[in-house]
């Protein structure tokens, strides 16, 4: 459980997701990184460039400060890390299993919330957009590759997701190897 807690520290130093857009004007692609507390790009101006491109098709600007999850998710991760440290000290199998289950559910809720965020940005378009393609939605893929007009969007987990998953595996290993108390 101590290792599970320590792995969560890496979520503050590595992004959990990456969306890459490739187009003729961006042959090397531009990448947007989603962290537990911010959204960044390959360069300081990347997010601004993505917002300019999104404007043409009527998508809302991506404003990290207006995304509530980025404000509180870091505290959830810190809390789960502190809880893991407490459980390492308590060494109670049912509580360790409960931590693992809650953490898996938090991860699933995070992915679902990310899907809803992408859906909103890709479907709720401004009626005054300069470029309108009837029936077209610009939602990037949740996972994988998708063509959006002259762009190809790739969406995949990044290093932070690996540490998230390893933390869950360490929690499960702690559950598995903790001996049952004999009455």
Coordinates of N, CA, C and O in Angstrom, one line a residue:
X1 N 0.8 -1.2 0.0 CA 0.0 0.0 0.0 C 0.9 1.3 0.0 O 0.5 2.3 -0.6
X2 N 2.0 1.1 0.6 CA 3.0 2.3 0.6 C 3.4 2.6 -0.9 O 3.4 3.7 -1.3
X3 N 3.7 1.5 -1.6 CA 4.1 1.7 -3.0 C 2.9 2.2 -3.8 O 3.1 3.1 -4.7
X4 N 1.7 1.8 -3.5 CA 0.5 2.3 -4.2 C 0.3 3.8 -4.0 O 0.0 4.6 -4.9
X5 N 0.6 4.2 -2.8 CA 0.5 5.7 -2.4 C 1.6 6.4 -3.1 O 1.4 7.5 -3.7
X6 N 2.8 5.9 -3.1 CA 4.0 6.6 -3.7 C 3.8 6.8 -5.3 O 4.2 7.8 -5.8
X7 N 3.2 5.8 -5.9 CA 2.9 5.8 -7.3 C 2.0 7.0 -7.7 O 2.1 7.6 -8.8
X8 N 1.1 7.3 -6.8 CA 0.1 8.4 -7.0 C 0.8 9.8 -7.1 O 0.3 10.7 -7.7
X9 N 2.0 9.9 -6.5 CA 2.7 11.2 -6.5 C 3.1 11.5 -8.0 O 3.1 12.7 -8.4
X10 N 3.3 10.5 -8.8 CA 3.7 10.7 -10.2 C 2.6 11.3 -11.0 O 2.9 11.9 -12.0
X11 N 1.4 11.2 -10.5 CA 0.2 11.9 -11.3 C 0.4 13.4 -11.2 O -0.3 14.0 -12.0
X12 N 1.1 13.9 -10.3 CA 1.3 15.3 -10.2 C 2.5 15.8 -11.2 O 2.6 17.0 -11.4
X13 N 3.2 14.8 -11.7 CA 4.4 15.2 -12.6 C 4.2 14.7 -14.0 O 5.0 15.0 -14.9
X14 N 3.2 13.9 -14.3 CA 3.0 13.3 -15.6 C 1.5 13.5 -16.0 O 0.6 13.2 -15.2
X15 N 1.3 13.8 -17.3 CA -0.1 13.9 -17.8 C -0.8 12.5 -17.8 O -0.1 11.5 -18.0
X16 N -2.1 12.5 -17.6 CA -2.8 11.2 -17.6 C -3.4 10.9 -19.0 O -3.7 9.7 -19.3
X17 N -3.5 11.9 -19.9 CA -4.1 11.6 -21.2 C -3.4 12.6 -22.2 O -3.0 13.7 -21.9
X18 N -3.4 12.1 -23.5 CA -2.9 13.0 -24.6 C -3.8 12.9 -25.8 O -4.2 11.8 -26.2
X19 N -4.1 14.0 -26.4 CA -4.9 14.1 -27.6 C -3.9 14.8 -28.6 O -3.4 15.9 -28.4
X20 N -3.7 14.1 -29.7 CA -2.9 14.6 -30.8 C -3.7 14.9 -32.0 O -4.5 14.1 -32.4
X21 N -3.5 16.1 -32.6 CA -4.2 16.4 -33.9 C -3.1 16.5 -35.0 O -2.1 17.3 -34.8
X22 N -3.4 15.8 -36.1 CA -2.5 15.9 -37.2 C -3.3 16.4 -38.4 O -4.4 15.9 -38.7
X23 N -2.7 17.3 -39.2 CA -3.4 17.9 -40.3 C -2.3 18.4 -41.3 O -1.1 18.5 -40.9
X24 N -2.7 18.7 -42.5 CA -1.6 19.2 -43.5 C -0.9 20.4 -42.9 O 0.3 20.5 -43.1
X25 N -1.5 21.3 -42.2 CA -0.8 22.5 -41.6 C -0.1 22.1 -40.4 O 0.7 22.9 -39.9
X26 N -0.3 20.9 -39.8 CA 0.5 20.4 -38.6 C 0.9 19.0 -38.9 O 0.5 18.0 -38.3
X27 N 1.8 18.8 -39.9 CA 2.2 17.4 -40.2 C 2.9 16.7 -39.1 O 2.8 15.5 -39.0
X28 N 3.6 17.4 -38.2 CA 4.2 16.7 -37.0 C 3.2 16.6 -35.9 O 3.5 15.9 -34.9
X29 N 2.0 17.1 -36.0 CA 0.9 17.0 -35.0 C 1.1 18.1 -33.9 O 2.2 18.6 -33.7
X30 N 0.0 18.4 -33.3 CA 0.0 19.2 -32.1 C -0.7 18.4 -31.0 O -1.7 17.7 -31.2
X31 N -0.1 18.4 -29.8 CA -0.6 17.6 -28.7 C -1.1 18.4 -27.6 O -0.5 19.4 -27.2
X32 N -2.2 17.9 -27.0 CA -2.8 18.5 -25.8 C -2.7 17.4 -24.7 O -3.1 16.3 -24.9
X33 N -2.2 17.8 -23.6 CA -2.0 16.9 -22.5 C -3.0 17.3 -21.4 O -3.1 18.4 -21.0
X34 N -3.6 16.3 -20.8 CA -4.6 16.4 -19.7 C -3.9 15.9 -18.5 O -3.6 14.7 -18.4
X35 N -3.8 16.7 -17.5 CA -3.2 16.4 -16.2 C -4.3 16.3 -15.2 O -5.4 16.5 -15.5
X36 N -4.0 15.9 -14.0 CA -5.0 15.9 -12.9 C -5.4 17.3 -12.5 O -6.5 17.4 -11.9
X37 N -4.6 18.3 -12.9 CA -5.0 19.7 -12.4 C -4.8 20.8 -13.5 O -4.9 21.9 -13.1
X38 N -4.5 20.4 -14.7 CA -4.3 21.4 -15.7 C -4.4 20.7 -17.1 O -4.4 19.5 -17.2
X39 N -4.4 21.6 -18.1 CA -4.3 21.1 -19.5 C -3.2 21.9 -20.2 O -3.2 23.2 -20.0
X40 N -2.3 21.2 -20.8 CA -1.2 21.9 -21.5 C -1.0 21.4 -22.9 O -1.8 20.5 -23.3
X41 N -0.1 22.0 -23.6 CA 0.2 21.5 -25.0 C 1.7 21.3 -25.1 O 2.5 21.4 -24.2
X42 N 2.0 20.9 -26.4 CA 3.4 20.7 -26.7 C 4.3 21.9 -26.5 O 5.4 21.8 -26.1
X43 N 3.7 23.1 -26.7 CA 4.4 24.3 -26.5 C 3.4 25.2 -25.7 O 2.2 24.9 -25.6
X44 N 3.9 26.4 -25.2 CA 3.0 27.3 -24.5 C 1.8 27.8 -25.3 O 0.8 28.1 -24.8
X45 N 2.0 27.9 -26.6 CA 0.9 28.4 -27.5 C 0.0 27.4 -28.0 O -1.0 27.7 -28.8
X46 N 0.2 26.1 -27.7 CA -0.6 25.0 -28.4 C -2.1 25.1 -28.0 O -2.9 25.0 -28.9
X47 N -2.4 25.3 -26.8 CA -3.8 25.4 -26.4 C -4.5 26.6 -27.1 O -5.6 26.4 -27.5
X48 N -3.8 27.7 -27.2 CA -4.4 28.8 -27.9 C -4.6 28.5 -29.4 O -5.6 28.8 -30.0
X49 N -3.7 27.7 -30.0 CA -3.8 27.3 -31.4 C -5.0 26.4 -31.6 O -5.8 26.5 -32.5
X50 N -5.2 25.4 -30.6 CA -6.3 24.5 -30.7 C -7.6 25.3 -30.5 O -8.6 25.0 -31.2
X51 N -7.6 26.3 -29.6 CA -8.8 27.1 -29.5 C -9.2 27.9 -30.7 O -10.3 28.0 -31.1
X52 N -8.2 28.4 -31.4 CA -8.4 29.1 -32.7 C -9.0 28.1 -33.7 O -10.0 28.5 -34.4
X53 N -8.4 26.9 -33.8 CA -8.9 25.9 -34.8 C -10.4 25.6 -34.4 O -11.2 25.4 -35.3
X54 N -10.6 25.3 -33.1 CA -12.0 25.0 -32.7 C -13.0 26.0 -33.0 O -14.2 25.7 -33.3
X55 N -12.6 27.3 -32.9 CA -13.5 28.4 -33.2 C -14.1 28.3 -34.6 O -15.3 28.6 -34.8
X56 N -13.3 27.9 -35.5 CA -13.8 27.8 -36.9 C -15.0 26.9 -37.1 O -15.8 27.1 -38.0
X57 N -15.0 25.8 -36.3 CA -16.1 24.9 -36.4 C -17.2 25.1 -35.3 O -18.1 24.3 -35.3
X58 N -17.0 26.1 -34.5 CA -18.0 26.4 -33.5 C -17.8 25.8 -32.1 O -18.7 25.8 -31.3
X59 N -16.7 25.1 -31.9 CA -16.5 24.5 -30.6 C -16.1 25.6 -29.5 O -15.6 26.7 -29.9
X60 N -16.5 25.3 -28.3 CA -16.2 26.2 -27.2 C -14.6 26.3 -27.0 O -13.9 25.3 -27.3
X61 N -14.2 27.4 -26.5 CA -12.8 27.5 -26.1 C -12.5 26.5 -24.9 O -13.3 26.3 -24.1
X62 N -11.3 25.9 -25.0 CA -10.9 25.0 -23.9 C -10.2 25.9 -22.9 O -9.2 26.5 -23.1
X63 N -10.9 26.1 -21.7 CA -10.4 27.0 -20.7 C -10.2 26.2 -19.4 O -11.2 25.9 -18.7
X64 N -9.0 25.7 -19.2 CA -8.8 24.8 -18.0 C -9.3 25.4 -16.7 O -9.8 24.6 -15.9
X65 N -9.3 26.7 -16.5 CA -9.8 27.2 -15.2 C -11.3 27.0 -15.0 O -11.8 27.1 -13.9
X66 N -12.0 26.8 -16.1 CA -13.5 26.6 -16.0 C -13.9 25.2 -15.9 O -15.1 24.9 -15.9
X67 N -12.9 24.3 -15.9 CA -13.2 22.8 -15.8 C -13.1 22.4 -14.3 O -12.0 22.3 -13.8
X68 N -14.2 22.2 -13.6 CA -14.2 22.0 -12.2 C -13.3 20.8 -11.8 O -12.7 20.8 -10.8
X69 N -13.3 19.7 -12.6 CA -12.6 18.5 -12.3 C -11.1 18.8 -12.1 O -10.4 18.2 -11.3
X70 N -10.6 19.7 -12.9 CA -9.2 20.1 -12.8 C -8.9 20.8 -11.4 O -7.7 20.9 -11.0
X71 N -9.9 21.3 -10.8 CA -9.7 22.1 -9.6 C -9.7 21.1 -8.4 O -9.0 21.3 -7.4
X72 N -10.5 20.0 -8.4 CA -10.6 19.2 -7.3 C -10.0 17.8 -7.4 O -9.8 17.1 -6.4
X73 N -9.7 17.3 -8.6 CA -9.2 15.9 -8.8 C -7.9 15.7 -8.1 O -7.6 14.7 -7.6
X74 N -7.0 16.8 -8.1 CA -5.7 16.6 -7.4 C -5.9 16.3 -5.9 O -5.1 15.6 -5.3
X75 N -7.0 16.9 -5.3 CA -7.2 16.6 -3.9 C -7.8 15.2 -3.7 O -7.5 14.6 -2.6
X76 N -8.5 14.7 -4.6 CA -9.0 13.3 -4.5 C -7.8 12.3 -4.6 O -7.7 11.4 -3.8
X77 N -6.9 12.6 -5.5 CA -5.7 11.8 -5.7 C -4.8 11.8 -4.4 O -4.4 10.8 -3.9
X78 N -4.6 13.0 -3.9 CA -3.9 13.2 -2.6 C -4.6 12.5 -1.5 O -3.9 11.8 -0.7
X79 N -5.9 12.6 -1.4 CA -6.6 11.9 -0.4 C -6.5 10.4 -0.5 O -6.3 9.7 0.5
X80 N -6.6 9.9 -1.7 CA -6.4 8.4 -1.9 C -5.0 7.9 -1.5 O -4.9 6.8 -1.0
X81 N -4.0 8.8 -1.8 CA -2.7 8.4 -1.4 C -2.5 8.4 0.1 O -1.9 7.5 0.6
X82 N -3.1 9.4 0.8 CA -3.0 9.4 2.2 C -3.8 8.2 2.8 O -3.3 7.6 3.8
X83 N -4.9 7.9 2.2 CA -5.7 6.8 2.7 C -4.9 5.5 2.5 O -4.9 4.6 3.4
X84 N -4.2 5.4 1.4 CA -3.4 4.2 1.1 C -2.3 4.0 2.2 O -2.0 2.9 2.7
X85 N -1.7 5.2 2.6 CA -0.7 5.1 3.7 C -1.3 4.7 5.0 O -0.7 3.9 5.7
X86 N -2.5 5.2 5.3 CA -3.2 4.8 6.5 C -3.5 3.3 6.5 O -3.4 2.6 7.5
X87 N -3.9 2.8 5.3 CA -4.3 1.4 5.2 C -3.0 0.5 5.3 O -3.1 -0.7 5.7
X88 N -1.9 1.0 4.8 CA -0.6 0.2 5.0 C -0.3 0.0 6.5 O 0.1 -1.0 6.9
X89 N -0.6 1.0 7.3 CA -0.4 0.9 8.7 C -1.5 0.0 9.4 O -1.2 -0.8 10.2
X90 N -2.8 0.2 9.0 CA -3.8 -0.7 9.6 C -3.7 -2.1 9.1 O -4.1 -3.0 9.9
X91 N -3.4 -2.4 7.9 CA -3.2 -3.7 7.3 C -4.4 -4.6 7.5 O -4.4 -5.7 7.9
X92 N -5.6 -4.1 7.1 CA -6.9 -4.8 7.1 C -7.3 -5.1 5.7 O -7.5 -4.2 4.9
X93 N -7.4 -6.4 5.4 CA -7.7 -6.8 4.0 C -9.0 -6.2 3.5 O -9.0 -5.7 2.4
X94 N -10.1 -6.2 4.2 CA -11.4 -5.7 3.7 C -11.2 -4.2 3.3 O -11.8 -3.7 2.3
X95 N -10.5 -3.4 4.1 CA -10.3 -2.0 3.9 C -9.4 -1.8 2.7 O -9.7 -0.9 1.9
X96 N -8.4 -2.6 2.5 CA -7.5 -2.5 1.3 C -8.3 -2.8 0.1 O -8.2 -2.1 -0.9
X97 N -9.2 -3.9 0.1 CA -10.0 -4.2 -1.0 C -11.0 -3.1 -1.3 O -11.2 -2.7 -2.5
X98 N -11.5 -2.5 -0.3 CA -12.5 -1.3 -0.5 C -11.7 -0.2 -1.2 O -12.3 0.5 -2.1
X99 N -10.5 0.1 -0.8 CA -9.7 1.1 -1.4 C -9.5 0.9 -2.9 O -9.7 1.7 -3.7
X100 N -9.1 -0.4 -3.2 CA -8.9 -0.8 -4.6 C -10.2 -0.6 -5.4 O -10.2 0.0 -6.5
X101 N -11.3 -1.0 -4.9 CA -12.6 -0.9 -5.6 C -13.0 0.6 -5.8 O -13.4 1.0 -6.9
X102 N -12.8 1.4 -4.7 CA -13.2 2.8 -4.8 C -12.3 3.5 -5.9 O -12.7 4.3 -6.7
X103 N -11.0 3.1 -5.9 CA -10.1 3.7 -6.8 C -10.4 3.3 -8.3 O -10.3 4.1 -9.2
X104 N -10.8 2.1 -8.5 CA -11.2 1.6 -9.8 C -12.4 2.4 -10.2 O -12.6 2.9 -11.4
X105 N -13.4 2.6 -9.3 CA -14.6 3.3 -9.6 C -14.3 4.8 -9.9 O -14.9 5.4 -10.8
X106 N -13.4 5.4 -9.2 CA -13.0 6.7 -9.5 C -12.3 6.9 -10.9 O -12.6 7.8 -11.6
X107 N -11.5 5.9 -11.2 CA -10.9 5.9 -12.6 C -12.0 5.8 -13.7 O -12.0 6.5 -14.7
X108 N -13.0 4.9 -13.4 CA -14.1 4.7 -14.4 C -14.9 6.0 -14.5 O -15.3 6.4 -15.6
X109 N -15.2 6.6 -13.4 CA -15.9 7.8 -13.3 C -15.2 8.9 -14.1 O -15.7 9.8 -14.8
X110 N -13.8 9.0 -13.9 CA -13.0 9.9 -14.6 C -13.1 9.8 -16.1 O -13.1 10.8 -16.8
X111 N -13.0 8.5 -16.6 CA -13.1 8.3 -18.0 C -14.4 8.7 -18.5 O -14.6 9.3 -19.6
X112 N -15.5 8.3 -17.8 CA -16.8 8.7 -18.2 C -17.0 10.2 -18.3 O -17.6 10.8 -19.2
X113 N -16.5 10.9 -17.3 CA -16.5 12.4 -17.2 C -15.8 13.0 -18.4 O -16.2 13.9 -19.0
X114 N -14.6 12.4 -18.7 CA -13.8 12.8 -19.9 C -14.6 12.7 -21.2 O -14.6 13.5 -22.0
X115 N -15.3 11.5 -21.3 CA -16.2 11.3 -22.5 C -17.3 12.4 -22.6 O -17.5 12.9 -23.7
X116 N -17.9 12.7 -21.5 CA -18.9 13.7 -21.5 C -18.4 15.1 -21.8 O -19.0 15.8 -22.6
X117 N -17.2 15.4 -21.4 CA -16.5 16.6 -21.7 C -16.2 16.7 -23.2 O -16.5 17.7 -23.8
X118 N -15.7 15.6 -23.7 CA -15.4 15.6 -25.2 C -16.7 15.7 -26.0 O -16.8 16.4 -27.0
X119 N -17.8 15.0 -25.5 CA -19.0 15.0 -26.2 C -19.6 16.5 -26.3 O -20.0 16.9 -27.3
X120 N -19.5 17.1 -25.1 CA -20.0 18.5 -25.0 C -19.3 19.4 -26.0 O -19.8 20.2 -26.7
X121 N -17.9 19.3 -26.0 CA -17.1 20.2 -26.8 C -17.3 19.8 -28.3 O -17.2 20.7 -29.2
X122 N -17.6 18.6 -28.6 CA -17.7 18.2 -30.0 C -19.0 18.3 -30.6 O -19.2 18.3 -31.9
X123 N -20.1 18.4 -29.8 CA -21.5 18.4 -30.3 C -22.2 19.7 -30.1 O -23.1 20.1 -30.9
X124 N -21.9 20.4 -29.0 CA -22.6 21.7 -28.8 C -21.8 22.8 -29.4 O -21.1 23.5 -28.8
X125 N -22.1 23.0 -30.7 CA -21.4 23.9 -31.6 C -22.1 25.3 -31.7 O -23.4 25.3 -31.6
X126 N -21.4 26.3 -31.9 CA -22.0 27.6 -32.0 C -22.7 27.7 -33.4 O -22.1 27.3 -34.4
X127 N -23.9 28.2 -33.4 CA -24.6 28.4 -34.7 C -24.0 29.4 -35.6 O -24.3 29.5 -36.8
X128 N -23.1 30.2 -35.1 CA -22.5 31.3 -35.9 C -21.1 30.9 -36.3 O -20.3 31.8 -36.7
X129 N -20.7 29.6 -36.3 CA -19.4 29.2 -36.7 C -19.1 29.5 -38.1 O -20.0 29.3 -39.0
X130 N -17.9 29.9 -38.5 CA -17.6 30.2 -39.9 C -17.7 28.9 -40.8 O -18.0 29.1 -41.9
X131 N -17.3 27.8 -40.2 CA -17.4 26.5 -41.0 C -18.5 25.7 -40.4 O -18.5 25.3 -39.3
X132 N -19.5 25.3 -41.3 CA -20.6 24.4 -40.9 C -20.7 23.3 -41.8 O -20.8 23.5 -43.0
X133 N -20.6 22.1 -41.3 CA -20.8 20.9 -42.1 C -22.0 20.2 -41.5 O -22.0 19.7 -40.3
X134 N -23.2 20.2 -42.2 CA -24.4 19.6 -41.6 C -24.2 18.1 -41.1 O -23.6 17.3 -41.8
X135 N -24.6 17.9 -39.9 CA -24.5 16.6 -39.3 C -23.1 16.2 -38.8 O -23.0 15.1 -38.3
X136 N -22.2 17.1 -38.9 CA -20.8 16.8 -38.5 C -20.6 17.1 -37.0 O -21.1 18.2 -36.5
X137 N -20.0 16.2 -36.3 CA -19.7 16.4 -34.9 C -18.2 16.4 -34.8 O -17.5 15.6 -35.6
X138 N -17.6 17.1 -33.9 CA -16.1 17.2 -33.8 C -15.6 16.6 -32.5 O -14.5 17.0 -32.0
X139 N -16.3 15.6 -32.0 CA -15.8 15.0 -30.8 C -14.6 14.1 -31.0 O -14.6 13.2 -31.9
X140 N -13.5 14.4 -30.4 CA -12.3 13.5 -30.5 C -12.6 12.1 -30.0 O -13.6 12.0 -29.2
X141 N -11.9 11.1 -30.4 CA -12.2 9.8 -29.9 C -11.8 9.7 -28.4 O -10.9 10.4 -27.9
X142 N -12.5 8.9 -27.6 CA -12.2 8.7 -26.2 C -10.9 8.0 -26.2 O -10.0 8.3 -25.4
X143 N -10.8 7.0 -27.1 CA -9.6 6.1 -27.2 C -9.4 5.7 -28.6 O -10.3 5.2 -29.2
X144 N -8.2 6.0 -29.2 CA -7.9 5.6 -30.5 C -7.8 6.7 -31.5 O -7.4 7.8 -31.2
X145 N -8.3 6.5 -32.8 CA -8.1 7.4 -33.9 C -9.4 7.8 -34.5 O -10.3 6.9 -34.6
X146 N -9.5 9.0 -35.0 CA -10.8 9.4 -35.6 C -10.4 10.6 -36.6 O -9.7 11.5 -36.2
X147 N -11.0 10.5 -37.8 CA -10.9 11.6 -38.7 C -11.9 12.7 -38.5 O -13.1 12.4 -38.4
X148 N -11.5 13.9 -38.4 CA -12.4 15.1 -38.2 C -12.0 16.1 -39.3 O -11.1 16.9 -39.1
X149 N -12.8 16.1 -40.4 CA -12.5 17.0 -41.5 C -11.1 16.7 -42.0 O -10.8 15.5 -42.3
X150 N -10.2 17.7 -42.1 CA -8.8 17.4 -42.6 C -7.9 17.1 -41.4 O -6.7 17.0 -41.6
X151 N -8.4 16.8 -40.2 CA -7.6 16.5 -39.1 C -7.8 15.0 -38.8 O -8.8 14.4 -39.0
X152 N -6.7 14.4 -38.3 CA -6.8 13.1 -37.7 C -6.5 13.2 -36.2 O -5.4 13.8 -35.8
X153 N -7.4 12.8 -35.4 CA -7.2 13.0 -33.9 C -6.9 11.6 -33.3 O -7.5 10.6 -33.6
X154 N -5.9 11.6 -32.4 CA -5.5 10.4 -31.7 C -5.7 10.7 -30.2 O -5.3 11.8 -29.8
X155 N -6.2 9.8 -29.5 CA -6.5 10.0 -28.0 C -6.1 8.8 -27.3 O -6.6 7.7 -27.5
X156 N -5.1 8.9 -26.4 CA -4.5 7.8 -25.7 C -4.1 8.1 -24.3 O -3.8 9.3 -24.0
X157 N -4.1 7.2 -23.4 CA -3.6 7.4 -22.1 C -2.1 7.8 -22.1 O -1.4 7.4 -23.1
X158 N -1.7 8.6 -21.2 CA -0.3 9.0 -21.1 C 0.3 8.4 -19.8 O -0.3 7.6 -19.1
X159 N 1.5 8.8 -19.5 CA 2.3 8.2 -18.4 C 1.5 8.2 -17.1 O 1.6 7.3 -16.3
X160 N 0.8 9.3 -16.8 CA 0.0 9.4 -15.5 C -0.9 8.2 -15.4 O -1.1 7.7 -14.3
X161 N -1.6 7.8 -16.5 CA -2.5 6.7 -16.4 C -1.8 5.4 -16.1 O -2.4 4.5 -15.4
X162 N -0.5 5.2 -16.5 CA 0.2 4.0 -16.2 C 0.5 4.0 -14.6 O 0.2 3.0 -14.0
X163 N 0.8 5.1 -14.1 CA 1.0 5.2 -12.6 C -0.3 4.9 -11.9 O -0.3 4.3 -10.8
X164 N -1.4 5.5 -12.4 CA -2.7 5.2 -11.8 C -3.0 3.7 -11.8 O -3.4 3.2 -10.7
X165 N -2.8 3.1 -12.9 CA -3.0 1.6 -13.0 C -2.1 0.8 -12.1 O -2.5 -0.2 -11.5
X166 N -0.8 1.2 -12.1 CA 0.1 0.5 -11.2 C -0.2 0.6 -9.8 O 0.0 -0.3 -9.0
X167 N -0.7 1.8 -9.4 CA -1.2 2.0 -8.0 C -2.3 1.0 -7.7 O -2.3 0.4 -6.6
X168 N -3.2 0.9 -8.6 CA -4.3 -0.1 -8.4 C -3.8 -1.5 -8.2 O -4.2 -2.3 -7.3
X169 N -2.9 -1.9 -9.1 CA -2.3 -3.2 -9.1 C -1.5 -3.4 -7.7 O -1.6 -4.5 -7.1
X170 N -0.8 -2.4 -7.3 CA -0.1 -2.6 -6.0 C -1.1 -2.7 -4.8 O -0.9 -3.5 -3.9
X171 N -2.2 -2.0 -4.9 CA -3.3 -2.1 -3.9 C -3.9 -3.5 -3.9 O -4.1 -4.1 -2.8
X172 N -4.1 -4.0 -5.1 CA -4.6 -5.4 -5.2 C -3.6 -6.4 -4.7 O -4.0 -7.4 -4.0
X173 N -2.3 -6.2 -5.0 CA -1.3 -7.1 -4.5 C -1.2 -7.0 -3.0 O -1.1 -8.1 -2.3
X174 N -1.4 -5.8 -2.4 CA -1.4 -5.7 -0.9 C -2.6 -6.5 -0.4 O -2.4 -7.2 0.7
X175 N -3.7 -6.4 -1.0 CA -4.9 -7.2 -0.6 C -4.6 -8.7 -0.6 O -4.8 -9.4 0.3
X176 N -4.0 -9.1 -1.8 CA -3.8 -10.5 -2.0 C -2.8 -11.1 -1.0 O -3.0 -12.2 -0.5
X177 N -1.7 -10.3 -0.7 CA -0.7 -10.9 0.1 C -0.9 -10.6 1.6 O -0.1 -11.1 2.5
X178 N -1.9 -9.8 2.0 CA -2.1 -9.6 3.4 C -2.8 -10.8 3.9 O -3.8 -11.3 3.4
X179 N -2.3 -11.4 5.0 CA -2.8 -12.6 5.5 C -4.1 -12.3 6.3 O -4.3 -11.3 6.9
X180 N -5.0 -13.3 6.2 CA -6.3 -13.2 6.9 C -6.0 -13.4 8.4 O -5.2 -14.3 8.7
X181 N -6.7 -12.6 9.2 CA -6.5 -12.8 10.7 C -7.2 -14.1 11.1 O -8.3 -14.3 10.7
X182 N -6.5 -14.8 11.9 CA -7.1 -16.1 12.5 C -7.7 -15.8 13.8 O -7.0 -15.2 14.7
X183 N -9.0 -16.2 14.0 CA -9.6 -15.9 15.2 C -9.2 -16.9 16.3 O -9.0 -18.0 16.1

